[in-house]
Short mmCIF file of C-alpha atoms in Angstrom, two decimals:
data_model
loop_
_atom_site.label_atom_id
_atom_site.label_comp_id
_atom_site.label_asym_id
_atom_site.label_seq_id
_atom_site.Cartn_x
_atom_site.Cartn_y
_atom_site.Cartn_z
CA MET B 923 -60.52 -10.62 -142.61
CA THR B 924 -59.64 -6.70 -141.78
CA LYS B 925 -55.44 -6.42 -142.09
CA LEU B 926 -53.38 -4.97 -139.06
CA LYS B 927 -50.52 -3.04 -140.06
CA VAL B 928 -47.95 -4.18 -137.34
CA ALA B 929 -44.12 -2.51 -136.34
CA GLY B 930 -41.50 -3.17 -133.72
CA THR B 931 -40.75 -6.90 -132.64
CA TRP B 932 -42.07 -8.17 -136.62
CA GLY B 933 -42.76 -6.34 -139.29
CA GLY B 934 -45.12 -6.59 -141.74
CA ILE B 935 -49.35 -7.13 -143.10
CA LEU B 936 -51.80 -9.69 -140.08
CA GLU B 937 -54.87 -10.34 -141.29
CA VAL B 938 -57.68 -10.13 -138.18
CA ASP B 939 -61.60 -10.55 -137.39
CA LEU B 940 -61.58 -7.43 -135.61
CA ASP B 941 -65.41 -8.87 -134.46
CA ASN B 942 -63.90 -11.47 -133.25
CA TRP B 943 -60.57 -11.03 -132.12
CA THR B 944 -59.12 -9.49 -128.55
CA LEU B 945 -56.10 -7.65 -127.62
CA THR B 946 -53.96 -11.51 -127.03
CA MET B 947 -55.09 -13.61 -129.77
CA LEU B 948 -53.42 -10.72 -131.57
CA ARG B 949 -50.54 -10.77 -128.54
CA ASN B 950 -49.98 -13.75 -129.23
CA GLU B 951 -49.50 -14.54 -132.86
CA VAL B 952 -47.43 -11.43 -132.84
CA ALA B 953 -45.32 -13.22 -129.98
CA ASN B 954 -45.28 -16.22 -132.46
CA ARG B 955 -44.17 -14.31 -135.42
CA SER B 956 -41.70 -12.31 -133.20
CA GLY B 957 -40.78 -15.49 -131.90
CA LEU B 958 -41.23 -14.26 -128.16
CA ASP B 959 -43.30 -14.40 -124.97
CA PRO B 960 -46.30 -13.51 -125.34
CA GLU B 961 -45.99 -12.37 -121.60
CA SER B 962 -42.63 -10.35 -123.24
CA ILE B 963 -44.68 -8.88 -126.17
CA LYS B 964 -46.05 -4.68 -125.23
CA LEU B 965 -49.28 -3.14 -128.24
CA ILE B 966 -49.23 -0.09 -128.95
CA CYS B 967 -51.50 2.03 -130.71
CA ALA B 968 -52.77 5.49 -131.21
CA GLY B 969 -49.52 6.11 -128.90
CA LYS B 970 -51.72 4.27 -125.69
CA ILE B 971 -50.56 0.29 -124.42
CA LEU B 972 -53.61 -2.02 -125.12
CA LYS B 973 -54.02 -4.68 -121.27
CA ALA B 974 -54.36 -7.46 -123.10
CA ASP B 975 -56.70 -8.62 -119.98
CA ASP B 976 -59.21 -6.41 -121.76
CA PRO B 977 -61.30 -9.14 -122.51
CA LYS B 978 -63.41 -6.49 -125.62
CA THR B 979 -62.98 -7.46 -129.50
CA LEU B 980 -60.59 -4.86 -130.87
CA ALA B 981 -63.39 -3.31 -132.96
CA GLN B 982 -65.18 -2.26 -129.08
CA LEU B 983 -61.50 -1.75 -128.32
CA GLY B 984 -61.38 0.75 -131.62
CA ILE B 985 -58.94 -0.73 -133.53
CA LYS B 986 -59.84 -0.43 -137.63
CA GLU B 987 -58.96 -1.58 -141.10
CA ASN B 988 -54.76 -1.05 -141.47
CA SER B 989 -54.52 0.40 -138.04
CA LYS B 990 -50.96 0.28 -137.51
CA ILE B 991 -49.69 -1.32 -134.06
CA LEU B 992 -46.82 -1.11 -133.20
CA SER B 993 -45.33 -4.92 -130.69
CA SER B 994 -42.57 -3.59 -127.85
CA ARG B 995 -40.46 -6.17 -126.09
CA GLY B 996 -41.85 -5.16 -122.58
CA ALA B 997 -40.08 -5.28 -118.64
CA ALA B 998 -39.40 -8.41 -117.45
CA PRO B 999 -41.41 -9.58 -114.37
CA GLY B 1000 -40.25 -6.37 -111.24
CA GLU B 1001 -38.41 -4.92 -113.66
CA GLY B 1002 -41.57 -1.87 -111.76
CA LYS B 1003 -39.12 0.94 -112.47
CA ALA B 1004 -39.01 0.10 -116.00
CA ILE B 1005 -42.16 -0.50 -116.56
CA MET B 1006 -43.62 2.63 -114.03
CA ALA B 1007 -40.78 4.26 -117.86
CA GLU B 1008 -43.12 2.79 -120.30
CA GLU B 1009 -46.25 4.31 -119.15
CA GLU B 1010 -45.82 7.49 -118.35
CA ARG B 1011 -44.03 7.20 -121.69
CA SER B 1012 -47.24 6.38 -123.80
CA ARG B 1013 -48.97 9.12 -121.78
CA ARG B 1014 -46.53 11.50 -123.29
CA LEU B 1015 -47.18 10.37 -126.61
CA SER B 1016 -50.87 10.49 -126.32
CA ARG B 1017 -50.39 13.27 -124.79
CA LEU B 1018 -48.65 14.43 -127.80
CA LYS B 1019 -51.23 13.49 -130.34
CA ALA B 1020 -53.91 15.25 -128.79
CA ALA B 1021 -51.62 18.20 -129.12
CA ALA B 1022 -51.15 18.47 -132.25
CA THR B 1023 -55.34 17.49 -132.90
CA ALA B 1024 -55.81 20.05 -130.96
CA LEU B 1025 -53.96 23.25 -133.32
CA SER B 1026 -54.20 21.66 -135.34
CA LYS B 1027 -58.32 21.05 -135.85
CA ARG B 1028 -58.01 25.78 -134.50
CA HIS B 1029 -55.50 26.70 -136.80
CA VAL B 1030 -57.62 25.52 -139.21
CA ASP B 1031 -61.34 26.38 -138.07
CA GLY B 1032 -59.91 29.81 -136.33
CA SER B 1033 -61.10 29.55 -132.62
CA LEU B 1034 -59.03 30.81 -130.30
CA PRO B 1035 -56.42 30.86 -128.96
CA MET B 1036 -54.39 31.92 -132.39
CA GLU B 1037 -50.91 30.65 -132.48
CA ASP B 1038 -48.13 32.67 -134.65
CA TYR B 1039 -47.04 30.76 -136.52
CA ASN B 1040 -48.41 28.77 -139.72
CA ILE B 1041 -48.61 26.16 -141.73
CA GLU B 1042 -48.26 25.70 -145.14
CA LEU B 1043 -47.05 22.56 -147.72
CA GLU B 1044 -45.48 24.20 -150.97
CA ASP B 1045 -45.17 22.21 -154.48
CA GLN B 1046 -41.31 22.19 -156.10
CA GLY B 1047 -41.85 25.22 -157.56
CA GLY B 1048 -42.11 26.88 -154.64
CA GLN B 1049 -46.71 26.97 -155.27
CA GLN B 1050 -48.30 27.08 -152.03
CA VAL B 1051 -50.88 23.68 -152.14
CA LYS B 1052 -54.21 24.88 -152.27
CA PHE B 1053 -56.15 22.61 -149.87
CA GLY B 1054 -59.99 21.64 -150.60
CA SER B 1055 -61.54 20.65 -147.38
CA GLU B 1056 -60.38 21.91 -144.09
CA THR B 1057 -60.43 18.10 -143.66
CA ASP B 1058 -57.30 18.33 -145.54
CA GLN B 1059 -55.60 20.85 -144.68
CA SER B 1060 -56.10 20.35 -140.83
CA ALA B 1061 -55.30 16.33 -141.48
CA ALA B 1062 -52.34 17.76 -143.46
CA MET B 1063 -50.87 20.46 -140.76
CA MET B 1064 -51.14 16.86 -137.81
CA GLY B 1065 -49.45 14.98 -140.30
CA LEU B 1066 -46.30 17.92 -140.54
CA MET B 1067 -46.26 18.67 -137.31
CA LEU B 1068 -46.42 15.44 -135.44
CA HIS B 1069 -42.99 14.39 -138.39
CA ALA B 1070 -40.74 17.89 -137.59
CA LYS B 1071 -41.15 16.10 -134.24
CA ALA B 1072 -40.56 13.11 -135.58
CA LYS B 1073 -37.41 14.40 -136.98
CA SER B 1074 -36.46 16.15 -133.68
CA LEU B 1075 -36.87 12.55 -132.07
CA ILE B 1076 -34.53 11.26 -133.88
CA GLU B 1077 -31.68 13.35 -133.62
CA THR B 1078 -31.76 11.97 -130.06
CA ASP B 1079 -31.52 8.76 -131.10
CA LEU B 1080 -35.29 7.69 -129.86
CA TYR B 1081 -36.01 5.97 -132.29
CA VAL B 1082 -38.31 3.94 -130.94
CA ASP B 1083 -40.93 6.96 -130.39
CA ALA B 1084 -40.46 7.93 -133.55
CA LEU B 1085 -41.23 5.76 -135.09
CA GLU B 1086 -44.85 5.94 -132.80
CA VAL B 1087 -44.90 9.58 -133.91
CA LEU B 1088 -45.02 8.74 -137.53
CA ALA B 1089 -47.25 6.45 -137.48
CA MET B 1090 -49.59 9.22 -135.21
CA ALA B 1091 -48.62 10.85 -138.72
CA GLU B 1092 -49.31 9.06 -141.51
CA GLU B 1093 -52.40 8.22 -140.09
CA SER B 1094 -53.23 11.45 -140.51
CA PHE B 1095 -51.81 12.35 -143.90
CA LEU B 1096 -54.57 9.04 -144.12
CA LEU B 1097 -57.32 11.51 -143.88
CA CYS B 1098 -56.34 13.72 -146.54
CA ASP B 1099 -57.12 13.57 -150.17
CA PRO B 1100 -54.16 11.83 -151.19
CA LYS B 1101 -54.16 13.87 -154.83
CA ILE B 1102 -52.71 16.75 -153.10
CA LEU B 1103 -50.38 14.91 -151.54
CA GLU B 1104 -48.93 13.44 -154.36
CA LEU B 1105 -47.84 17.68 -154.99
CA VAL B 1106 -45.20 17.10 -152.42
CA ASP B 1107 -42.93 15.30 -150.96
CA ASN B 1108 -43.55 14.95 -147.70
CA ILE B 1109 -45.07 11.59 -147.40
CA PRO B 1110 -42.27 10.29 -149.83
CA ILE B 1111 -39.79 12.23 -146.74
CA MET B 1112 -41.66 11.05 -144.18
CA GLU B 1113 -40.52 6.11 -144.69
CA ILE B 1114 -37.61 7.04 -145.38
CA ASP B 1115 -37.76 8.78 -141.90
CA ILE B 1116 -39.25 5.35 -140.92
CA VAL B 1117 -37.33 3.15 -143.05
CA ARG B 1118 -34.59 5.32 -141.18
CA CYS B 1119 -35.34 4.58 -137.67
CA TYR B 1120 -36.07 0.21 -139.02
CA PHE B 1121 -32.11 1.14 -139.70
CA LEU B 1122 -31.33 2.34 -136.90
CA LEU B 1123 -32.72 -0.07 -134.69
CA ARG B 1124 -30.49 -2.70 -136.41
CA ASP B 1125 -34.01 -4.41 -136.77
CA LEU B 1126 -33.56 -6.96 -139.48
CA LYS B 1127 -37.57 -8.53 -138.76
CA CYS B 1128 -38.95 -4.92 -140.19
CA LEU B 1129 -37.15 -5.65 -144.01
CA SER B 1130 -40.67 -6.66 -145.34
CA ASP B 1131 -41.86 -3.86 -144.71
CA ALA B 1132 -39.07 -2.19 -145.18
CA GLY B 1133 -38.93 -3.18 -148.93
CA PHE B 1134 -42.34 -1.81 -149.34
CA ARG B 1135 -42.31 1.22 -147.74
CA LEU B 1136 -38.39 2.44 -150.62
CA VAL B 1137 -40.37 1.59 -152.79
CA LYS B 1138 -43.37 4.21 -152.34
CA ALA B 1139 -41.28 6.49 -152.12
CA ARG B 1140 -38.51 6.61 -154.38
CA LYS B 1141 -42.62 6.29 -156.09
CA GLY B 1142 -42.90 9.38 -155.19
CA LEU B 1143 -39.67 11.21 -155.17
CA GLU B 1144 -40.95 10.66 -158.78
CA ARG B 1145 -44.18 12.22 -158.85
CA ALA B 1146 -42.59 14.82 -157.30
CA HIS B 1147 -39.05 15.60 -159.16
CA GLY B 1148 -39.54 13.94 -161.95
CA LYS B 1149 -37.40 10.90 -163.24
CA ASP B 1150 -34.16 11.32 -162.17
CA LEU B 1151 -35.08 15.14 -161.02
CA SER B 1152 -34.94 16.52 -164.40
CA ARG B 1153 -39.09 18.36 -162.41
CA VAL B 1154 -36.83 19.73 -160.02
CA ARG B 1155 -33.84 21.34 -161.82
CA LEU B 1156 -36.15 22.68 -164.70
CA LEU B 1157 -37.78 24.02 -161.89
CA GLN B 1158 -35.05 25.49 -159.30
CA ALA B 1159 -32.63 26.34 -162.21
CA GLY B 1160 -30.42 23.35 -162.35
CA GLN B 1161 -30.53 22.90 -158.95
CA CYS B 1162 -30.87 20.29 -156.80
CA PRO B 1163 -30.99 20.18 -152.94
CA GLU B 1164 -32.46 17.50 -152.80
CA LEU B 1165 -29.55 15.41 -153.18
CA ALA B 1166 -29.00 14.54 -150.11
CA LEU B 1167 -31.97 12.95 -149.51
CA TYR B 1168 -31.08 10.74 -152.48
CA VAL B 1169 -28.34 9.97 -150.32
CA ARG B 1170 -30.31 8.37 -147.51
CA LEU B 1171 -32.91 6.90 -150.01
CA GLU B 1172 -30.17 5.05 -151.28
CA LEU B 1173 -28.42 3.69 -148.86
CA LEU B 1174 -31.99 2.24 -147.55
CA GLU B 1175 -32.20 0.55 -151.20
CA GLY B 1176 -29.24 -1.12 -150.81
CA VAL B 1177 -29.14 -2.15 -147.34
CA VAL B 1178 -32.24 -4.23 -147.84
CA ALA B 1179 -31.06 -5.46 -151.10
CA TYR B 1180 -27.94 -6.53 -148.76
CA HIS B 1181 -29.79 -8.71 -146.69
CA THR B 1182 -32.20 -10.14 -148.91
CA GLY B 1183 -29.45 -11.27 -150.80
CA GLN B 1184 -29.59 -9.08 -153.43
CA ASN B 1185 -26.03 -7.97 -153.46
CA ASP B 1186 -25.31 -6.98 -157.27
CA LYS B 1187 -28.56 -4.39 -156.30
CA ALA B 1188 -26.94 -3.32 -153.33
CA LEU B 1189 -23.68 -3.52 -154.25
CA ASN B 1190 -25.15 -0.35 -157.63
CA ALA B 1191 -27.30 1.54 -155.22
CA LEU B 1192 -24.31 2.08 -152.68
CA LYS B 1193 -22.28 2.52 -155.09
CA SER B 1194 -24.47 5.26 -155.98
CA ALA B 1195 -25.37 6.92 -153.13
CA HIS B 1196 -20.64 7.30 -152.19
CA ALA B 1197 -21.36 9.12 -155.65
CA LYS B 1198 -23.67 11.81 -154.70
CA LEU B 1199 -21.64 12.11 -151.07
CA LEU B 1200 -19.09 13.08 -152.82
CA GLN B 1201 -20.25 15.69 -154.56
CA LEU B 1202 -21.63 17.21 -151.30
CA GLN B 1203 -18.31 17.09 -150.39
CA ILE B 1204 -17.41 21.13 -149.93
CA PRO B 1205 -14.07 21.89 -150.30
CA ASP B 1206 -11.80 23.90 -147.92
CA GLU B 1207 -10.97 26.38 -150.11
CA THR B 1208 -14.19 27.76 -151.76
CA LEU B 1209 -15.29 27.01 -147.88
CA SER B 1210 -12.94 29.43 -147.33
CA VAL B 1211 -14.13 32.00 -149.66
CA VAL B 1212 -18.04 31.99 -149.38
CA MET B 1213 -16.93 32.61 -145.16
CA GLY B 1214 -14.59 35.57 -145.99
CA MET B 1215 -17.22 37.28 -146.96
CA GLY B 1216 -19.04 37.35 -143.53
CA PHE B 1217 -21.41 34.10 -143.82
CA HIS B 1218 -20.97 31.54 -141.33
CA GLU B 1219 -19.42 28.19 -141.44
CA LYS B 1220 -22.78 26.59 -140.91
CA ASP B 1221 -24.95 28.45 -143.27
CA ALA B 1222 -21.84 28.75 -145.89
CA LYS B 1223 -21.81 24.77 -146.54
CA ARG B 1224 -25.70 24.59 -147.06
CA ALA B 1225 -25.33 27.09 -149.83
CA LEU B 1226 -22.89 24.81 -151.01
CA ARG B 1227 -23.98 21.49 -150.90
CA LEU B 1228 -27.54 23.05 -151.88
CA ASN B 1229 -26.01 25.22 -154.26
CA ASN B 1230 -23.94 22.37 -156.34
CA LYS B 1231 -20.57 23.40 -154.52
CA ASP B 1232 -20.73 27.42 -157.47
CA ILE B 1233 -19.85 29.87 -154.99
CA ALA B 1234 -21.99 32.68 -157.03
CA THR B 1235 -24.90 30.87 -156.90
CA SER B 1236 -24.00 29.79 -152.98
CA VAL B 1237 -23.87 33.55 -152.24
CA ASP B 1238 -27.11 34.55 -154.42
CA PHE B 1239 -28.72 32.24 -151.97
CA LEU B 1240 -27.45 33.49 -148.47
CA ILE B 1241 -28.21 37.26 -149.80
CA GLU B 1242 -31.73 35.21 -150.11
CA GLU B 1243 -31.84 33.55 -147.32
CA ARG B 1244 -32.01 36.55 -145.57
CA ALA B 1245 -33.72 38.84 -147.08
CA LYS B 1246 -36.51 35.99 -146.22
CA ARG B 1247 -35.28 35.53 -142.58
CA ALA B 1248 -35.93 39.46 -142.72
CA GLN B 1249 -38.96 39.32 -143.85
CA LYS B 1250 -40.24 36.57 -142.26
CA HIS B 1251 -39.45 37.95 -138.83
CA LYS B 1252 -41.20 41.20 -139.80
CA ASP B 1253 -44.86 38.89 -141.38
CA ASP B 1254 -43.93 36.99 -137.70
CA LEU B 1255 -44.54 40.48 -136.04
CA GLN B 1256 -47.38 41.74 -137.54
CA ARG B 1257 -49.40 37.92 -137.20
CA GLN B 1258 -48.15 38.65 -133.15
CA LYS B 1259 -49.91 42.17 -133.95
CA GLU B 1260 -53.48 40.69 -135.00
CA ILE B 1261 -53.61 37.98 -133.07
CA LEU B 1262 -53.36 40.90 -130.30
CA GLU B 1263 -55.82 43.01 -132.26
CA GLN B 1264 -58.01 39.48 -132.68
CA LYS B 1265 -58.76 39.39 -128.47
CA THR B 1266 -59.56 42.00 -128.52
CA TYR B 1267 -62.49 42.79 -130.46
CA GLY B 1268 -63.69 38.27 -127.98
CA VAL B 1269 -64.97 35.50 -129.69
CA THR B 1270 -68.07 34.83 -131.87
CA PRO B 1271 -70.49 32.78 -130.50
CA MET B 1272 -69.08 29.28 -132.08
CA ASN B 1273 -65.89 30.58 -130.10
CA LYS B 1274 -64.20 31.74 -133.60
CA ALA B 1275 -62.42 34.61 -133.22
CA VAL B 1276 -62.87 37.66 -136.35
CA ASP B 1277 -61.92 36.83 -138.75
CA MET B 1278 -59.16 39.21 -140.42
CA GLN B 1279 -59.63 39.94 -143.94
CA MET B 1280 -63.73 40.42 -143.25
CA LEU B 1281 -62.23 42.05 -141.05
CA ASP B 1282 -60.33 44.75 -143.35
CA ARG B 1283 -63.11 44.11 -146.44
CA LEU B 1284 -65.46 46.03 -144.74
CA VAL B 1285 -63.41 48.79 -143.90
CA LEU B 1286 -62.35 49.28 -146.65
CA ILE B 1287 -65.29 50.39 -147.12
CA GLY B 1288 -65.48 52.74 -144.56
CA TYR B 1289 -67.08 51.94 -140.87
CA ALA B 1290 -65.28 52.20 -137.76
CA ARG B 1291 -62.41 48.95 -137.07
CA ASP B 1292 -64.71 49.04 -133.92
CA LEU B 1293 -67.40 48.35 -135.33
CA ALA B 1294 -67.20 46.19 -137.92
CA ALA B 1295 -65.02 43.78 -135.22
CA GLU B 1296 -68.55 43.71 -133.09
CA SER B 1297 -71.49 43.18 -135.92
CA LEU B 1298 -68.62 40.38 -137.90
CA ARG B 1299 -68.42 38.99 -133.89
CA ARG B 1300 -71.63 38.99 -133.34
CA HIS B 1301 -72.79 37.49 -136.91
CA GLU B 1302 -70.08 33.89 -136.43
CA ASN B 1303 -68.03 36.31 -139.79
CA ASP B 1304 -70.67 35.77 -142.25
CA PHE B 1305 -69.90 38.99 -144.13
CA GLN B 1306 -73.40 39.87 -145.68
CA LYS B 1307 -74.67 39.77 -142.42
CA ALA B 1308 -72.04 41.70 -140.74
CA LEU B 1309 -72.60 44.00 -143.62
CA ASP B 1310 -76.94 43.80 -143.21
CA ALA B 1311 -76.19 44.61 -139.96
CA LEU B 1312 -73.77 47.69 -140.15
CA THR B 1313 -75.95 48.53 -142.91
CA SER B 1314 -79.10 49.22 -140.58
CA PRO B 1315 -79.63 52.15 -138.70
CA ASP B 1316 -81.23 51.08 -134.93
CA VAL B 1317 -78.97 47.64 -135.53
CA ASN B 1318 -75.60 50.50 -136.35
CA SER B 1319 -76.83 52.41 -133.45
CA SER B 1320 -77.43 50.09 -130.68
CA ILE B 1321 -73.86 48.08 -131.91
CA GLN B 1322 -72.12 51.70 -131.36
CA VAL B 1323 -73.89 51.64 -128.20
CA TYR B 1324 -72.58 48.99 -127.14
CA ILE B 1325 -69.20 49.61 -128.24
CA GLU B 1326 -69.43 52.21 -125.92
CA SER B 1327 -71.45 50.92 -123.11
CA ARG B 1328 -68.06 48.55 -123.19
CA LYS B 1329 -64.90 50.38 -124.12
CA ARG B 1330 -66.70 52.54 -120.22
CA LYS B 1331 -67.11 49.17 -118.03
CA ARG B 1332 -63.33 48.55 -119.09
CA GLN B 1333 -62.55 52.28 -118.33
CA GLU B 1334 -64.36 51.76 -114.97
CA GLN B 1335 -61.84 48.43 -114.10
CA HIS B 1336 -58.79 49.85 -115.17
CA VAL B 1337 -59.67 52.87 -112.62
CA GLY B 1338 -61.08 51.21 -109.81
CA VAL B 1339 -65.32 53.14 -109.89
CA THR B 1340 -68.09 52.72 -111.52
CA VAL B 1341 -70.71 55.72 -113.61
CA ASP B 1342 -73.42 53.88 -110.72
CA GLU B 1343 -70.91 54.32 -108.59
CA LEU B 1344 -70.39 57.86 -109.54
CA VAL B 1345 -74.56 58.71 -109.66
CA SER B 1346 -74.95 57.11 -106.52
CA MET B 1347 -72.81 59.91 -105.04
CA GLY B 1348 -74.98 62.86 -106.42
CA PHE B 1349 -72.86 62.96 -110.21
CA GLU B 1350 -75.34 63.75 -113.10
CA ARG B 1351 -74.95 60.76 -115.06
CA GLY B 1352 -73.15 62.45 -118.15
CA GLN B 1353 -71.15 64.57 -115.91
CA ALA B 1354 -69.81 61.17 -114.41
CA THR B 1355 -69.40 59.53 -118.01
CA SER B 1356 -67.37 62.03 -119.21
CA ALA B 1357 -65.71 62.26 -116.54
CA LEU B 1358 -64.21 58.78 -116.73
CA GLU B 1359 -64.16 58.65 -120.66
CA VAL B 1360 -61.12 61.11 -119.49
CA GLY B 1361 -59.24 58.52 -117.65
CA GLY B 1362 -57.66 59.59 -114.14
CA LYS B 1363 -56.67 57.59 -110.80
CA ARG B 1364 -60.18 57.42 -109.49
CA GLU B 1365 -59.91 60.07 -107.15
CA ASP B 1366 -58.69 62.30 -109.76
CA ILE B 1367 -61.43 61.35 -112.13
CA ILE B 1368 -63.70 62.06 -108.15
CA GLN B 1369 -62.23 65.68 -107.62
CA ARG B 1370 -62.70 66.89 -110.98
CA LEU B 1371 -65.93 66.17 -110.95
CA LEU B 1372 -66.37 68.39 -107.62
CA SER B 1373 -64.64 71.09 -109.49
CA SER B 1374 -67.62 71.30 -111.86
CA PRO B 1375 -70.12 74.01 -111.71
CA ALA B 1376 -72.88 71.90 -112.30
CA ALA B 1377 -71.43 69.37 -109.83
CA ASN B 1378 -74.17 69.23 -107.04
CA PRO B 1379 -73.22 65.62 -104.81
CA GLY B 1380 -75.93 64.77 -102.70
CA THR B 1381 -78.55 65.17 -105.03
CA ALA B 1382 -79.81 63.19 -107.64
CA SER B 1383 -81.50 63.72 -110.23
CA ALA B 1384 -84.60 63.99 -110.16
CA SER B 1385 -85.62 64.11 -113.62
CA GLY B 1386 -85.46 62.12 -116.97
CA SER B 1387 -82.73 63.37 -117.90
CA ALA B 1388 -79.15 64.65 -117.93
CA PHE B 1389 -76.76 66.27 -119.23
CA THR B 1390 -74.18 65.92 -121.00
CA GLU B 1391 -70.13 68.00 -120.50
CA ASN B 1392 -71.31 70.15 -123.77
CA GLY B 1393 -74.25 70.11 -122.08
CA GLY B 1394 -76.97 68.35 -124.24
CA ALA B 1395 -79.31 66.31 -123.21
CA THR B 1396 -79.26 62.10 -122.85
CA SER B 1397 -83.25 61.21 -122.88
CA SER B 1398 -84.10 58.11 -120.45
CA THR B 1399 -85.05 56.47 -123.28
CA ASN B 1400 -81.33 56.56 -124.23
CA ASN B 1401 -79.82 55.24 -120.82
CA GLU B 1402 -82.26 52.90 -120.83
CA ILE B 1403 -80.51 51.52 -124.31
CA VAL B 1404 -77.35 51.94 -122.34
CA ALA B 1405 -78.25 49.40 -119.14
CA GLU B 1406 -79.24 47.13 -121.75
CA ALA B 1407 -75.81 47.64 -123.34
CA GLU B 1408 -74.24 47.39 -120.27
CA ASP B 1409 -76.31 44.65 -118.85
CA ALA B 1410 -75.84 42.23 -122.90
CA GLU B 1411 -71.78 43.38 -122.26
CA MET B 1412 -72.02 42.00 -118.73
CA GLU B 1413 -73.35 38.86 -120.29
CA ASP B 1414 -71.29 39.53 -123.38
CA ASP B 1415 -67.85 39.60 -120.35
CA THR B 1416 -69.22 36.47 -117.95
CA GLU B 1417 -68.50 34.86 -121.48
CA ASP B 1418 -66.09 35.85 -122.88
CA GLU B 1419 -63.99 35.66 -119.46
CA ILE B 1420 -65.44 31.60 -120.32
CA ALA B 1421 -64.18 31.32 -122.81
CA SER B 1422 -60.49 33.11 -121.98
CA ASN B 1423 -60.44 30.49 -119.07
CA GLY B 1424 -60.88 28.35 -121.65
CA GLU B 1425 -58.22 28.54 -123.66
CA GLU B 1426 -56.14 26.96 -120.69
CA GLU B 1427 -57.70 24.54 -119.14
CA GLY B 1428 -58.72 23.00 -122.13
CA ARG B 1429 -54.06 22.98 -123.48
CA ASP B 1430 -51.25 20.66 -122.58
CA LEU B 1431 -49.26 24.50 -123.21
CA GLU B 1432 -45.98 22.55 -122.15
CA ILE B 1433 -46.85 19.60 -125.19
CA GLU B 1434 -47.83 22.51 -127.60
CA GLY B 1435 -44.14 24.26 -126.85
CA ASP B 1436 -42.46 21.20 -127.02
CA ILE B 1437 -45.10 20.54 -131.36
CA ALA B 1438 -44.20 24.40 -131.99
CA ASP B 1439 -40.75 24.68 -131.17
CA GLU B 1440 -40.01 22.45 -133.61
CA ILE B 1441 -42.17 23.79 -136.71
CA ALA B 1442 -40.63 27.37 -135.99
CA LYS B 1443 -37.30 25.14 -136.72
CA VAL B 1444 -38.81 24.15 -140.97
CA ASP B 1445 -38.06 26.36 -143.39
CA ALA B 1446 -38.73 25.29 -147.14
CA LEU B 1447 -34.82 23.46 -147.51
CA SER B 1448 -34.28 21.41 -143.75
CA ALA B 1449 -36.30 18.79 -145.67
CA TYR B 1450 -32.90 18.88 -147.71
CA ASP B 1451 -30.02 19.97 -145.16
CA ILE B 1452 -29.30 16.37 -143.47
CA ASN B 1453 -27.05 15.69 -141.15
CA LEU B 1454 -25.35 12.28 -143.75
CA ASP B 1455 -22.61 11.45 -140.47
CA LYS B 1456 -24.68 7.99 -139.70
CA GLU B 1457 -25.31 7.99 -143.31
CA VAL B 1458 -21.10 8.23 -144.44
CA GLU B 1459 -19.89 5.55 -141.70
CA ALA B 1460 -22.83 3.16 -143.02
CA ILE B 1461 -22.03 3.29 -146.40
CA ASN B 1462 -18.31 1.75 -145.80
CA GLU B 1463 -19.64 -0.59 -143.27
CA TYR B 1464 -22.07 -2.01 -145.68
CA LEU B 1465 -19.30 -1.62 -148.64
CA VAL B 1466 -17.19 -3.54 -146.95
CA MET B 1467 -19.10 -6.11 -145.97
CA LEU B 1468 -20.05 -7.00 -150.08
CA ASP B 1469 -16.75 -7.15 -150.94
CA ALA B 1470 -16.05 -9.77 -148.50
CA SER B 1471 -18.72 -11.58 -149.54
CA GLN B 1472 -17.38 -11.51 -153.41
CA ASP B 1473 -14.20 -12.13 -152.23
CA SER B 1474 -15.49 -15.43 -150.16
CA GLY B 1475 -17.34 -15.93 -153.17
#
């Protein structure tokens, strides 16, 4: 038997036979446990609605061990608009997963189009977490992207959608080496967000799953932060920016305990959450002092909450944050500049961008930047092969000829006239090439050639040599090399054009843009700078209910 994780109308672990069970059997079992009509149940996996009339087995449909199944109550018969809305929602979630997959893959393997942002994992000490493989990096990045999107869905009260996206994020993180993820608190925070969605949906059927997830979250936070936050305080000089996160955790622990009849445990958790909440309240006088130094209210509140309401430390924090933002802006501009430069070099045969670090190393050795970039492009960013090509006189020369031919072709496209066209008018090839290099409009180039003393339009060169602007001879052999380079460049330009078009054709620009916007909002402390308005209401609500239950007892 295989275990599936089910959430929604019913939550828990379901044991099934993937090779024999169909969707109808799965739906009937979930409906039976939910106490609902099977016809009203919709099953969703990986952002796709599963159609119960599909005769295939679960295994044939790609459902595997530990797959996440979301069960939701479907629209009543006749509610066509609701069904269409559900299908559109499902399609959008599928697009979201596909876009996140494409973004993470491109970002890890360096293929175009490159993005002007970067995602990095840091531990509580601010040290970057190193990934063991591209698979780990891609999986973690995809999980982080989806988690960021899920948080925005929670903020807009789209809790069911958020749960589905969080399930996708969880699947992505499962592909990453767990030892790497133990160093950070992203996974425990995701567990808390899942349980928070259950709570905001008032879905008591998910209590068992909620309790299991909160235990995992607590253990994960202890690994990352230390018991009683000891590691965090040591690494962050006594500060505790994670306090708001523990308010949310302890509230949810208290809610689960209350609904499972553990009133004493619930009371202790809620009182602890309330005490931490009081620690986070900022006195108006303290806030006014910080704001009086020229900081906005929102920034001042954040700094005081993250720094235990200490004014001096908070001001230092705000100044440091301002400097970090300025540096980030500078780094972003540099990143955008590098991306624009990368695009001018084209793509490798495997559609990868030129590796800028490898390029800088070759430039430091003494090679021209465009020459080194072309060698790396041809050799799939293999540093040693690119260097060997550059040290070979023949190969180096052929690359230079290719680059010059490419520059000339681009110049021809810009001015609207080609060397061959000028030669057909009777101008010598060397003169035509030199005239194009000087630049200008088509008419200016032709007039310049007509004004040249050596110009003799109408008479093509009969010899095997052409003369350059300085009178140097260019042999017919060199002309053949140039011609070959032009042919190669025409072919390469065609490939570049196809690759460039492919950048747009295979992309979901709308969804990728949404993901990029969410990533841009994230910084190292945003996971702890959270709005606790709903938590304040819930803590007070459940404390009143506990008091009432004690009085009645």
